[in-house]
PDB file of C-alpha atoms and ligand atoms in Angstrom:
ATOM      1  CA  UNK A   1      26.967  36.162 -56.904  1.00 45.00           C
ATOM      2  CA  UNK A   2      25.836  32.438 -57.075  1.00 46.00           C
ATOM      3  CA  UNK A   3      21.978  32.426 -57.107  1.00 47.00           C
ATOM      4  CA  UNK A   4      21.271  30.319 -54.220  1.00 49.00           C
ATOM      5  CA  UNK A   5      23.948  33.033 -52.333  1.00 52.00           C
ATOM      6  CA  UNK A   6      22.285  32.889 -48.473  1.00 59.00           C
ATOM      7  CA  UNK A   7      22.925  36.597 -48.261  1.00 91.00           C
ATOM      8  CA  UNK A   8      20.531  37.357 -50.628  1.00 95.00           C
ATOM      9  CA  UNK A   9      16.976  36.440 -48.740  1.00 97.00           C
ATOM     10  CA  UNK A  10      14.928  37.562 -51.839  1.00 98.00           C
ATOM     11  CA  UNK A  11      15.702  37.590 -55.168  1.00 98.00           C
ATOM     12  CA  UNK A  12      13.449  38.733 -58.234  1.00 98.00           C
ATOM     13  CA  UNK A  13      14.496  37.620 -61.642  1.00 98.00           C
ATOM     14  CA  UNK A  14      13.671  38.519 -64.546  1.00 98.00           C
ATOM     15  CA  UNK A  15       9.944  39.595 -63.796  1.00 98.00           C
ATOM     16  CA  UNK A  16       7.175  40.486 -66.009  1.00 98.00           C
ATOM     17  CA  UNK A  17       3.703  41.258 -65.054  1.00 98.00           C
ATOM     18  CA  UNK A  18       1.048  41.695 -67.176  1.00 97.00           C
ATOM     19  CA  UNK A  19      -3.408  43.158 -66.056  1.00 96.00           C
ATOM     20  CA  UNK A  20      -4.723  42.118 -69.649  1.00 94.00           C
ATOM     21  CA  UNK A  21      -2.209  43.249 -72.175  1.00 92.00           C
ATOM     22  CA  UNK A  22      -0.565  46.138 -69.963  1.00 96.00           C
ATOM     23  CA  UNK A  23       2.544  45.741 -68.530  1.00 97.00           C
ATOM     24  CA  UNK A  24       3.012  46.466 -64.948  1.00 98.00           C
ATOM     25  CA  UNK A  25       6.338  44.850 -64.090  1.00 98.00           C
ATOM     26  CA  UNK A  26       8.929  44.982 -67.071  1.00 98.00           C
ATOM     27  CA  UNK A  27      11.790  42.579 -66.824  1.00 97.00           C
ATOM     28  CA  UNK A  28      12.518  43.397 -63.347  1.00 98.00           C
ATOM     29  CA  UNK A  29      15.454  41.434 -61.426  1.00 98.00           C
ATOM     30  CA  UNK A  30      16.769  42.713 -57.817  1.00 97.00           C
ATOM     31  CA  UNK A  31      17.648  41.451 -54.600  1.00 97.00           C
ATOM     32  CA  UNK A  32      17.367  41.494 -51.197  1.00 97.00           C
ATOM     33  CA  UNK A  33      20.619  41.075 -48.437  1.00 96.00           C
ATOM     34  CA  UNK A  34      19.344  39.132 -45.278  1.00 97.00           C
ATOM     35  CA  UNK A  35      19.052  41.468 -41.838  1.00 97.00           C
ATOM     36  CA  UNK A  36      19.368  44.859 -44.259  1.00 97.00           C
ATOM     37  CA  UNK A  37      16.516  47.399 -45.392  1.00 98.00           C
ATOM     38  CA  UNK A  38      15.719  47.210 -49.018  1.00 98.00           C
ATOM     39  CA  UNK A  39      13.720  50.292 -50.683  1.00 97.00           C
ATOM     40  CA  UNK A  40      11.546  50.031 -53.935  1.00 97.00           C
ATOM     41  CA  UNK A  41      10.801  54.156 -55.000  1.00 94.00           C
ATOM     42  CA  UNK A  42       8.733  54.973 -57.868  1.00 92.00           C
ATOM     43  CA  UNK A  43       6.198  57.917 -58.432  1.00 90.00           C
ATOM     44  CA  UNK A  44       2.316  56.943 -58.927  1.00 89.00           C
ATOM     45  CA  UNK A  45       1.963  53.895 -61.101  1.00 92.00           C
ATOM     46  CA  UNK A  46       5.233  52.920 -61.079  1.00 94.00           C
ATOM     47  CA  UNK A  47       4.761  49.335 -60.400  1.00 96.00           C
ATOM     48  CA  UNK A  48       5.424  49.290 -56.441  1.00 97.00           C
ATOM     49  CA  UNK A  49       2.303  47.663 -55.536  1.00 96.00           C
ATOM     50  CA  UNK A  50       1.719  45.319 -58.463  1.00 97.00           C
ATOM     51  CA  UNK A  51       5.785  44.096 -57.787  1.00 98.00           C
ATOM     52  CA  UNK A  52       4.750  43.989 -53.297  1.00 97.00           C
ATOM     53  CA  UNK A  53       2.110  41.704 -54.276  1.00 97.00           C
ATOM     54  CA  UNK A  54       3.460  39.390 -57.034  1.00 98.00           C
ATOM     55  CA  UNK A  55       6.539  38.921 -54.081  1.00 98.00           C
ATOM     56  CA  UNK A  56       3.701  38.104 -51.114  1.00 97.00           C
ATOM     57  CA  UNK A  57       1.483  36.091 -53.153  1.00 97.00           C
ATOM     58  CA  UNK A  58      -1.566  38.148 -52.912  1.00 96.00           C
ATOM     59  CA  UNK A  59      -1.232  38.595 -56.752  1.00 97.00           C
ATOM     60  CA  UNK A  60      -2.558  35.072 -57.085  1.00 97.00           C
ATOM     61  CA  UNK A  61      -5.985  35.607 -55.205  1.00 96.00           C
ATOM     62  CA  UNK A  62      -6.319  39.209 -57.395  1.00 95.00           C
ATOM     63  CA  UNK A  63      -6.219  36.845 -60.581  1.00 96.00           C
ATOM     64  CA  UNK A  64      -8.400  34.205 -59.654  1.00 96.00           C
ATOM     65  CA  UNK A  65     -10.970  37.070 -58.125  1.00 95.00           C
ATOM     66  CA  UNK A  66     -10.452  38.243 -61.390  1.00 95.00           C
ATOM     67  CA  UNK A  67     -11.009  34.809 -63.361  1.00 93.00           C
ATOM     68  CA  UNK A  68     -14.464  34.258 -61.411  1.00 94.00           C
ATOM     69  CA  UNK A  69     -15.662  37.459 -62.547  1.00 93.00           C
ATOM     70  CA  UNK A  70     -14.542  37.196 -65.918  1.00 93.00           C
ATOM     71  CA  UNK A  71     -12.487  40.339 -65.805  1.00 90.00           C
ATOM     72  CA  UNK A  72      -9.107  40.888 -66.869  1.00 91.00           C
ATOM     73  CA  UNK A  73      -5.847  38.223 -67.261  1.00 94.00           C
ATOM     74  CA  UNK A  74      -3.346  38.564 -64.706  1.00 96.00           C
ATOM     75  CA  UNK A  75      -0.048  36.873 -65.664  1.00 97.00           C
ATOM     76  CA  UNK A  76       3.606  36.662 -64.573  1.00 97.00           C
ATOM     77  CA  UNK A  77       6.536  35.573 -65.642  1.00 97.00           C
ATOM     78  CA  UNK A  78      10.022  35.183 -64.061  1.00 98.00           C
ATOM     79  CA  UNK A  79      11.103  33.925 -60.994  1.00 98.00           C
ATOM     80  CA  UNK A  80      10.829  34.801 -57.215  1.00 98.00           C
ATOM     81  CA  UNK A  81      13.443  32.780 -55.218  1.00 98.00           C
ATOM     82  CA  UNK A  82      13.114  33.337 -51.057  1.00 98.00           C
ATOM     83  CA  UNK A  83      15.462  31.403 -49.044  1.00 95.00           C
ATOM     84  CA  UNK A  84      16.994  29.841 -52.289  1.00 93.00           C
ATOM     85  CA  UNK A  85      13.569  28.206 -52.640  1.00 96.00           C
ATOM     86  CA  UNK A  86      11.196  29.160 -55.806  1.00 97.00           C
ATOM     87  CA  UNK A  87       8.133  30.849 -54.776  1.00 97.00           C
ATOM     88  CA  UNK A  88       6.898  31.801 -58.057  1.00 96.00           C
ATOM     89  CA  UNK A  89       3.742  29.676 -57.870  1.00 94.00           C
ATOM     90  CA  UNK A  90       3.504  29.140 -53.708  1.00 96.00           C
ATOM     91  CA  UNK A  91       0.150  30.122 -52.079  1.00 96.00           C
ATOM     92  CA  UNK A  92       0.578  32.831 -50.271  1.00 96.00           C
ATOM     93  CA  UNK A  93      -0.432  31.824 -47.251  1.00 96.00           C
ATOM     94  CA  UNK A  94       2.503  29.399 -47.831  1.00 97.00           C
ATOM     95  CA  UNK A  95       4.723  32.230 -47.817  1.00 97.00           C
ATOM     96  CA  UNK A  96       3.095  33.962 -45.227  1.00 96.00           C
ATOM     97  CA  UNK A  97       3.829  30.755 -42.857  1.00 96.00           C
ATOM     98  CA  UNK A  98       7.750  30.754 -44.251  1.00 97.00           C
ATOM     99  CA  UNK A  99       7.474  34.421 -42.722  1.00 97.00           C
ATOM    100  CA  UNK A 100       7.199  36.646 -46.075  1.00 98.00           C
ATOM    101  CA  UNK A 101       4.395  39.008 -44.497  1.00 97.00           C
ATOM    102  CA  UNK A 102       3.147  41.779 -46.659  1.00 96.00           C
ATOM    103  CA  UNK A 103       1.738  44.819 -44.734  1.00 96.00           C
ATOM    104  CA  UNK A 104      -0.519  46.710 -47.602  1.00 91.00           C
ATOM    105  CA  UNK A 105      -0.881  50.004 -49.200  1.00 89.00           C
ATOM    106  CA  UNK A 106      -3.272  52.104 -47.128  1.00 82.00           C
ATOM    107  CA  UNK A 107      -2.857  49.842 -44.116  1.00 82.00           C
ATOM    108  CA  UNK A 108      -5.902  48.182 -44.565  1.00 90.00           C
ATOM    109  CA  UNK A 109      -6.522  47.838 -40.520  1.00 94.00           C
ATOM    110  CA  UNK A 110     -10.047  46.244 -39.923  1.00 95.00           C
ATOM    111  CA  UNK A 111     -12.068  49.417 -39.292  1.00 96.00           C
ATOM    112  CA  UNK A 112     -14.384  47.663 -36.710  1.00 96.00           C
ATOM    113  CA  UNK A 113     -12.391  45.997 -34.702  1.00 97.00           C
ATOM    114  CA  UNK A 114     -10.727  47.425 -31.967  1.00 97.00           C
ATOM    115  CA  UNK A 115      -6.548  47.859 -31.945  1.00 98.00           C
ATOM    116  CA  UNK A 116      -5.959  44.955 -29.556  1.00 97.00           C
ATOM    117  CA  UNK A 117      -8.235  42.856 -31.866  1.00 97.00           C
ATOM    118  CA  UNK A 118      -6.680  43.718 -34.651  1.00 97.00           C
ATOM    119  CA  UNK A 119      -3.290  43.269 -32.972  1.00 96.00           C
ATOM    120  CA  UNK A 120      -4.132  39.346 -31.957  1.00 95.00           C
ATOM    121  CA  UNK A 121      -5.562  38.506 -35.629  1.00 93.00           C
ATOM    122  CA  UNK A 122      -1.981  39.419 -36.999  1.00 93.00           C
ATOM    123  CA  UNK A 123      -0.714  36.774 -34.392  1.00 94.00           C
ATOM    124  CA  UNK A 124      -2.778  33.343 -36.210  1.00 89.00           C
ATOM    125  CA  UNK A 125       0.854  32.269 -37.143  1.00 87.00           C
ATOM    126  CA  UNK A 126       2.038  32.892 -34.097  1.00 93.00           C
ATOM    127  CA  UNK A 127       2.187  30.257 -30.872  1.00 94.00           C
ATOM    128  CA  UNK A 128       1.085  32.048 -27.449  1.00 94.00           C
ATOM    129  CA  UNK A 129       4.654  32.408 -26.311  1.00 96.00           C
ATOM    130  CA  UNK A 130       5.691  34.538 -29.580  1.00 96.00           C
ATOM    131  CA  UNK A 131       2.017  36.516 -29.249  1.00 96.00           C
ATOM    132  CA  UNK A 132       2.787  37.380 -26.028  1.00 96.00           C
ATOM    133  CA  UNK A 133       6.353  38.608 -26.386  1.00 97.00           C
ATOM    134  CA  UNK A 134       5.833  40.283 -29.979  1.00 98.00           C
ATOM    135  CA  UNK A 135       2.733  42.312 -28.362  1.00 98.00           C
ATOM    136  CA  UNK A 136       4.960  43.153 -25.752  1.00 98.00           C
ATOM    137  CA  UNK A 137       7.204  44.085 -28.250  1.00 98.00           C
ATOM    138  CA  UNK A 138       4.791  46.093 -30.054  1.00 98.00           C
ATOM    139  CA  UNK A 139       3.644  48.514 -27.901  1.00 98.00           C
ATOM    140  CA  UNK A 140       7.358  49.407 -26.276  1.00 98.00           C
ATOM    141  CA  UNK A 141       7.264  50.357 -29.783  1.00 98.00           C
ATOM    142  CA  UNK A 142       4.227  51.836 -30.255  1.00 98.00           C
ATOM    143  CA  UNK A 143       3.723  53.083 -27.114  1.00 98.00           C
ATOM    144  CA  UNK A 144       1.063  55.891 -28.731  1.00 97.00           C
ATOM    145  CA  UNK A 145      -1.064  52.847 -29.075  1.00 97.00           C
ATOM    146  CA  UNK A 146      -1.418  51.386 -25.161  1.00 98.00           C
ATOM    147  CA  UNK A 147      -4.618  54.176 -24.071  1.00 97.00           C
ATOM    148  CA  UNK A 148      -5.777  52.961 -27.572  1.00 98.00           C
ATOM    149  CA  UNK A 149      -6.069  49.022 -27.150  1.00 98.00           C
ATOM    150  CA  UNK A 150      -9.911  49.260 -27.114  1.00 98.00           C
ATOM    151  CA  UNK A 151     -10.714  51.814 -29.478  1.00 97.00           C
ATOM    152  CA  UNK A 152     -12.271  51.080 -32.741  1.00 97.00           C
ATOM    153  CA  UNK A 153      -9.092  51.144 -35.554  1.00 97.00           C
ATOM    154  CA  UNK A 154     -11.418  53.353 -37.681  1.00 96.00           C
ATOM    155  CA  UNK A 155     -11.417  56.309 -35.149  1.00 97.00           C
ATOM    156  CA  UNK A 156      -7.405  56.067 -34.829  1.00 96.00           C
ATOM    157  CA  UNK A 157      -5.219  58.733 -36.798  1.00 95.00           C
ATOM    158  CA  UNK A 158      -3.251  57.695 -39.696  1.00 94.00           C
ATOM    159  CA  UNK A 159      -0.426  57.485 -38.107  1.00 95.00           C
ATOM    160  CA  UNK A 160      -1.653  55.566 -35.596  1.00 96.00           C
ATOM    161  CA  UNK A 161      -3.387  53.204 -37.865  1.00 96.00           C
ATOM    162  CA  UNK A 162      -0.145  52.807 -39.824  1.00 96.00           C
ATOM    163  CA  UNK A 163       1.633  52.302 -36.172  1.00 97.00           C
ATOM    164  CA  UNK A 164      -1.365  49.484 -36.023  1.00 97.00           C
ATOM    165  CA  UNK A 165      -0.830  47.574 -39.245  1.00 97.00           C
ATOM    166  CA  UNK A 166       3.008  47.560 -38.542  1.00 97.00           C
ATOM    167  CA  UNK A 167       2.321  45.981 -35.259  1.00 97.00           C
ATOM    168  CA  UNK A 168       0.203  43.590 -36.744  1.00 97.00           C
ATOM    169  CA  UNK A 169       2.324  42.139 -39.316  1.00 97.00           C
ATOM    170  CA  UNK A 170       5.175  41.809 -36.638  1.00 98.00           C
ATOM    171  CA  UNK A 171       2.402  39.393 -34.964  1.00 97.00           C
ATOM    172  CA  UNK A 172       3.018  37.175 -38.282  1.00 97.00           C
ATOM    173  CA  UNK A 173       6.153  36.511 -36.448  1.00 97.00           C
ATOM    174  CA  UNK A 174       8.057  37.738 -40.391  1.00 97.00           C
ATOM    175  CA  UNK A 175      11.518  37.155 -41.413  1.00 98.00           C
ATOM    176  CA  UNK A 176      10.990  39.477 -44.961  1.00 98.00           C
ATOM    177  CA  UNK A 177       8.591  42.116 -43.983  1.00 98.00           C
ATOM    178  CA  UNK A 178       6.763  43.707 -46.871  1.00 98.00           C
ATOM    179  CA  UNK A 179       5.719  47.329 -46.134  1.00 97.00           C
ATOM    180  CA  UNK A 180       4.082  48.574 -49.152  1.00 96.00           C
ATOM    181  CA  UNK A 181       3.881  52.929 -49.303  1.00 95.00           C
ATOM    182  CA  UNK A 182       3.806  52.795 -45.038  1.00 95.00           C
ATOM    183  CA  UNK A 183       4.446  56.569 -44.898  1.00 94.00           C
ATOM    184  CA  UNK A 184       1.626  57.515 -47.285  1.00 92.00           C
ATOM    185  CA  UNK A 185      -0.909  60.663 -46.649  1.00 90.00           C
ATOM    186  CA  UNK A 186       0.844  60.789 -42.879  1.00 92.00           C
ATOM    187  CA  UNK A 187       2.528  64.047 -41.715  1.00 91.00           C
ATOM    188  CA  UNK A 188       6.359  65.154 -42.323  1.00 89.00           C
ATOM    189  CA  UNK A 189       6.576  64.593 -37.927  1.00 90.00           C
ATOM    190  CA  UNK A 190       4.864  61.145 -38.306  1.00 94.00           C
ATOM    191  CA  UNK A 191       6.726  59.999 -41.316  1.00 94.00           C
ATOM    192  CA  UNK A 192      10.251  60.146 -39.448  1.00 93.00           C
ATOM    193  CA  UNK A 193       8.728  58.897 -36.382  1.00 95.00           C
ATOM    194  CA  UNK A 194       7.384  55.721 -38.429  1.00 96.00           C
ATOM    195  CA  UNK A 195      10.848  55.341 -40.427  1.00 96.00           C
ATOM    196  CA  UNK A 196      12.833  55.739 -37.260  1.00 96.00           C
ATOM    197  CA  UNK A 197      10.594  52.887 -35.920  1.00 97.00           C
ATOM    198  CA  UNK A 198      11.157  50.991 -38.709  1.00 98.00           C
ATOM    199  CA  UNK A 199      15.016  50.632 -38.383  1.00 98.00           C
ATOM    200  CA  UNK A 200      14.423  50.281 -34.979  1.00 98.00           C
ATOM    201  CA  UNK A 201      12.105  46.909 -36.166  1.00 98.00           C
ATOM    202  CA  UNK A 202      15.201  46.171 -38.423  1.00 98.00           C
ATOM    203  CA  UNK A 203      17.822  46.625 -36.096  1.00 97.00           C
ATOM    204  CA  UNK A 204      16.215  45.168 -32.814  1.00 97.00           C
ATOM    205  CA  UNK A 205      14.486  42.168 -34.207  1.00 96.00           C
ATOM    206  CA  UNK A 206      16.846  41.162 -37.711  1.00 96.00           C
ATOM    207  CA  UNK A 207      14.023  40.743 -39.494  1.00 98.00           C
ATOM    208  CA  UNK A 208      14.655  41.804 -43.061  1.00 98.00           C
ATOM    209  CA  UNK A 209      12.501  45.104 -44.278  1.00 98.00           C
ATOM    210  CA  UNK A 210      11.664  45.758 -47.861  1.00 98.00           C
ATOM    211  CA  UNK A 211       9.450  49.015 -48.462  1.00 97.00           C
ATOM    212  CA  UNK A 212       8.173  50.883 -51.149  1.00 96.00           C
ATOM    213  CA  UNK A 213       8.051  54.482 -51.179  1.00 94.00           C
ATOM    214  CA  UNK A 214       6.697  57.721 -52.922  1.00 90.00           C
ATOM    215  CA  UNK A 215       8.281  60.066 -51.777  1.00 73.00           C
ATOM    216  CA  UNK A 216      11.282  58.653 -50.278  1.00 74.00           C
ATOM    217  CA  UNK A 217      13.114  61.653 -48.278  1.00 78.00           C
ATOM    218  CA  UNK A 218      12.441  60.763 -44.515  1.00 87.00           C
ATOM    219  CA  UNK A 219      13.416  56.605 -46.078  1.00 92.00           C
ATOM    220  CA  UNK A 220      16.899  57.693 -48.129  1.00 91.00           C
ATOM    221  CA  UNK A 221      18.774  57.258 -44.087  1.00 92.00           C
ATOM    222  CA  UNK A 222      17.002  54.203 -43.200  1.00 95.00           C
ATOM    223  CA  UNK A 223      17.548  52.349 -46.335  1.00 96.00           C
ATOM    224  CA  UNK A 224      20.613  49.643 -46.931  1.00 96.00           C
ATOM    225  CA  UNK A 225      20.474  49.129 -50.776  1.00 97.00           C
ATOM    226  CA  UNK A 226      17.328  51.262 -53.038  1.00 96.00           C
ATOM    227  CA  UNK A 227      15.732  50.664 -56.454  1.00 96.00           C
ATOM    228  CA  UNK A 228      13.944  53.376 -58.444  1.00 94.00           C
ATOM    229  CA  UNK A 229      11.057  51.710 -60.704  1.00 95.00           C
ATOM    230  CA  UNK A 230       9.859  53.987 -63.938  1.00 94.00           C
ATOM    231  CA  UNK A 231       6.872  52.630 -65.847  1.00 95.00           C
ATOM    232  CA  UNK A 232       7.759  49.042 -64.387  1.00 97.00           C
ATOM    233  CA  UNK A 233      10.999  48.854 -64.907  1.00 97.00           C
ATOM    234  CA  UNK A 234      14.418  49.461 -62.641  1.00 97.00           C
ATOM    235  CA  UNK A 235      15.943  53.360 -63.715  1.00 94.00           C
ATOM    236  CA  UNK A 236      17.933  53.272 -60.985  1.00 94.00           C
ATOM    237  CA  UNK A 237      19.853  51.192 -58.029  1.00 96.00           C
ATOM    238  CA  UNK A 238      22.458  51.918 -54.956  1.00 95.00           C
ATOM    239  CA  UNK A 239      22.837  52.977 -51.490  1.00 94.00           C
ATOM    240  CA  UNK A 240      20.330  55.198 -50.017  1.00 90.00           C
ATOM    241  CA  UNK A 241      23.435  58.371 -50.077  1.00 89.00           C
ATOM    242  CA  UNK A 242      23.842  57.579 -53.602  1.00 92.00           C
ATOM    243  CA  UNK A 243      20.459  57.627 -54.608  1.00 90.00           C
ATOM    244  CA  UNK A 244      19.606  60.657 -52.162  1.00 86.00           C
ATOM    245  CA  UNK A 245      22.631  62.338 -53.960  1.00 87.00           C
ATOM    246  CA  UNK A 246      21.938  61.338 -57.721  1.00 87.00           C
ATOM    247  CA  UNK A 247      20.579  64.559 -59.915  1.00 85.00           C
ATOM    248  CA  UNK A 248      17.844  62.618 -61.355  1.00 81.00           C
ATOM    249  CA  UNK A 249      16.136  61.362 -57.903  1.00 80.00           C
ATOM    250  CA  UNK A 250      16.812  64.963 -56.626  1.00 77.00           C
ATOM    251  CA  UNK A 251      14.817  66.186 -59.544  1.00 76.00           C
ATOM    252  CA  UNK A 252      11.793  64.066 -59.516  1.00 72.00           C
ATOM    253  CA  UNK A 253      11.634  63.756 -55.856  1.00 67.00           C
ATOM    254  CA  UNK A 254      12.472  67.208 -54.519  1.00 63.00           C
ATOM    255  CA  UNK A 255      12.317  69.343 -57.675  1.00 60.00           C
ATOM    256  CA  UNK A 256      15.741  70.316 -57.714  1.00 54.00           C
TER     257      UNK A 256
HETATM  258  P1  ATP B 301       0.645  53.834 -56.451  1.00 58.30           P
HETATM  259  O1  ATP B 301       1.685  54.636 -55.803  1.00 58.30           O
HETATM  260  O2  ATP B 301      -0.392  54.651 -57.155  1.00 58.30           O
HETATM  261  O3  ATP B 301       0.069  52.762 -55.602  1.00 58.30           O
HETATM  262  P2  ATP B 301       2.271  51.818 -57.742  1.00 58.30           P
HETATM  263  O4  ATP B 301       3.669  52.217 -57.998  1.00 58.30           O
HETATM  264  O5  ATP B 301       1.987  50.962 -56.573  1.00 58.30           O
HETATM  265  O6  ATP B 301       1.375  53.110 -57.709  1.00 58.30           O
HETATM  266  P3  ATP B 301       0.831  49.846 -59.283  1.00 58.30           P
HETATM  267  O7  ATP B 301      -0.404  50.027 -58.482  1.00 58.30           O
HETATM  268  O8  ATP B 301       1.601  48.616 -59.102  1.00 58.30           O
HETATM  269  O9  ATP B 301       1.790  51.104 -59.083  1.00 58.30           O
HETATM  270  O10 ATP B 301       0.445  50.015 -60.820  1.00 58.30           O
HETATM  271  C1  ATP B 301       1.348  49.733 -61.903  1.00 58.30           C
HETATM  272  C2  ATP B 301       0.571  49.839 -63.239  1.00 58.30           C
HETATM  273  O11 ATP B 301      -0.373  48.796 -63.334  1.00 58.30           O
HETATM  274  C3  ATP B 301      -0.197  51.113 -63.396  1.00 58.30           C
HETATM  275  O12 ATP B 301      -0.184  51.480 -64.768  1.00 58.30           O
HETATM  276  C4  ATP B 301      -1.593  50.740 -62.975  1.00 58.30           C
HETATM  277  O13 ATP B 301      -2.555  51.554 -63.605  1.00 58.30           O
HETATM  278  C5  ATP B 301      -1.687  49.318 -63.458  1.00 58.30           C
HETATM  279  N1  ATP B 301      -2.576  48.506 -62.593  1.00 58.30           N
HETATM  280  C6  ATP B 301      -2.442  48.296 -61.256  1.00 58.30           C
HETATM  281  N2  ATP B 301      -3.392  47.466 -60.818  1.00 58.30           N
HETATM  282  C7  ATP B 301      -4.137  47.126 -61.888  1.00 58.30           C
HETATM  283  C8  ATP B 301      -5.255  46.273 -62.111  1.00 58.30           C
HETATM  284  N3  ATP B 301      -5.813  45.570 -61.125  1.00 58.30           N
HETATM  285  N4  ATP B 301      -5.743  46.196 -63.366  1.00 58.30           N
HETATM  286  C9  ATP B 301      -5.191  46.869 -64.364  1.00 58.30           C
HETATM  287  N5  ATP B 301      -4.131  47.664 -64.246  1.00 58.30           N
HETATM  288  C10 ATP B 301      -3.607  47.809 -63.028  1.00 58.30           C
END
């Protein structure tokens, strides 16, 4: 496939990333089909998160925290192409406005704020019109979160907080949405509830899921196209059956 192919909305090659002299990423390359769901699996310390946040950006604020404190070198090498355009170097808040939004590890909702707060501060890219009609949009899907609007995010549930941080990266108003490890620490009956809404995101809106996963089996069904990362580096790639069905992923996943 040509490189600038428009089917392909994201496409990693070739990518190295290094804290200090540790690899993290290890010569990964994979891509992304526009309008599909695209899942990154790997146990603990696989890579998923370092790989989320060299694709969103946010890798570039870790190193220069880093750089001020005189901590460790963060480097990368490769090339991130979104759109056909290289984002390697881009801000991220440049690729946050070209609608790349990363939704973090741990959802990261602010604590303090209540869930319609936190709801409108996901919505600073958006105008009023798209506010309005994503929030809408939001709690048809989340419906568990309307008697919540003005309760503090801390005191929701994890599932509900994970419901929360979904919601507000669809405020971003994305066209690649990010989710890094959104089923982690959350019940087997929340899990398929959140991956069901997930497709539903997918399906009802086109925009363009990528998410990373632990423990993948309530993901395998939602997923278009899956890579497996091992110690930073791709083991394993195809369909969510084929991976669900290959004797290696049923062995380290399920311990078959
Ligand atoms: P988890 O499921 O635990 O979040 P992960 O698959 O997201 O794991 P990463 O967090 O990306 O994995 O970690 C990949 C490797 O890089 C690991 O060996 C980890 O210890 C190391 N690592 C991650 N962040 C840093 C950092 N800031 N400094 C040094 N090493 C790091």
């Amino acid at each position: 496939m040509s490189s600038n192919n428009t089917q392909n909305i994201l496409e990693v090659r070739d990518l190295l990333v290094y804290y200090e002299n540790a690899i993290a990423i290890n010569n990964v390359s994979l891509k992304c089909r526009k309008g599909k769901i695209t899942g990154i699996f790997g146990a603990n310390s696989a890579g998923k998160s370092t790989l989320m946040h060299t694709i969103s950006g946010l890798i570039m604020d870790m190193r220069d925290k880093e750089k001020k404190k005189g901590g460790e070198r963060i480097t990368w090498f490769g090339e991130i192409n979104y759109n056909g355009e290289n984002i390697t170097n881009m801000k991220p808040s440049d690729r946050a406005r070209k609608g790349l939004i990363l939704s973090p590890e741990r959802r990261q909702v602010f604590p303090e704020s209540s869930t319609m707060e936190n709801i409108k501060i996901g919505g600073y890219l958006a105008t009023r019109e798209q506010a309005k009609k994503t929030m809408d949009y939001v709690f048809k899907l989340f419906p568990e979160l309307i008697n919540l609007k003005h309760r503090e995010a801390g005191f929701l549930s994890g599932g509900e907080q994970q419901m929360l941080a979904i919601g507000r990266a669809l405020m971003a108003q994305p066209k690649l949405l990010l989710l890094d490890e959104p089923l982690l620490g959350l019940a087997p009956s929340i899990e398929t509830r959140l991956a069901q809404a997930i497709k539903a995101i997918n399906t009802e809106t086109g925009v363009t899921v990528v998410l990373s996963e632990q423990y993948a089996r309530p993901v395998f069904p939602i997923i278009d196209y899956g890579y497996v990362l091992e110690n930073g580096s791709i083991v394993l790639e195809g369909s969510g059956e084929e991976l669900m069905n290959n004797p290696d992923v049923l062995g380290a996943y399920f311990g078959m």
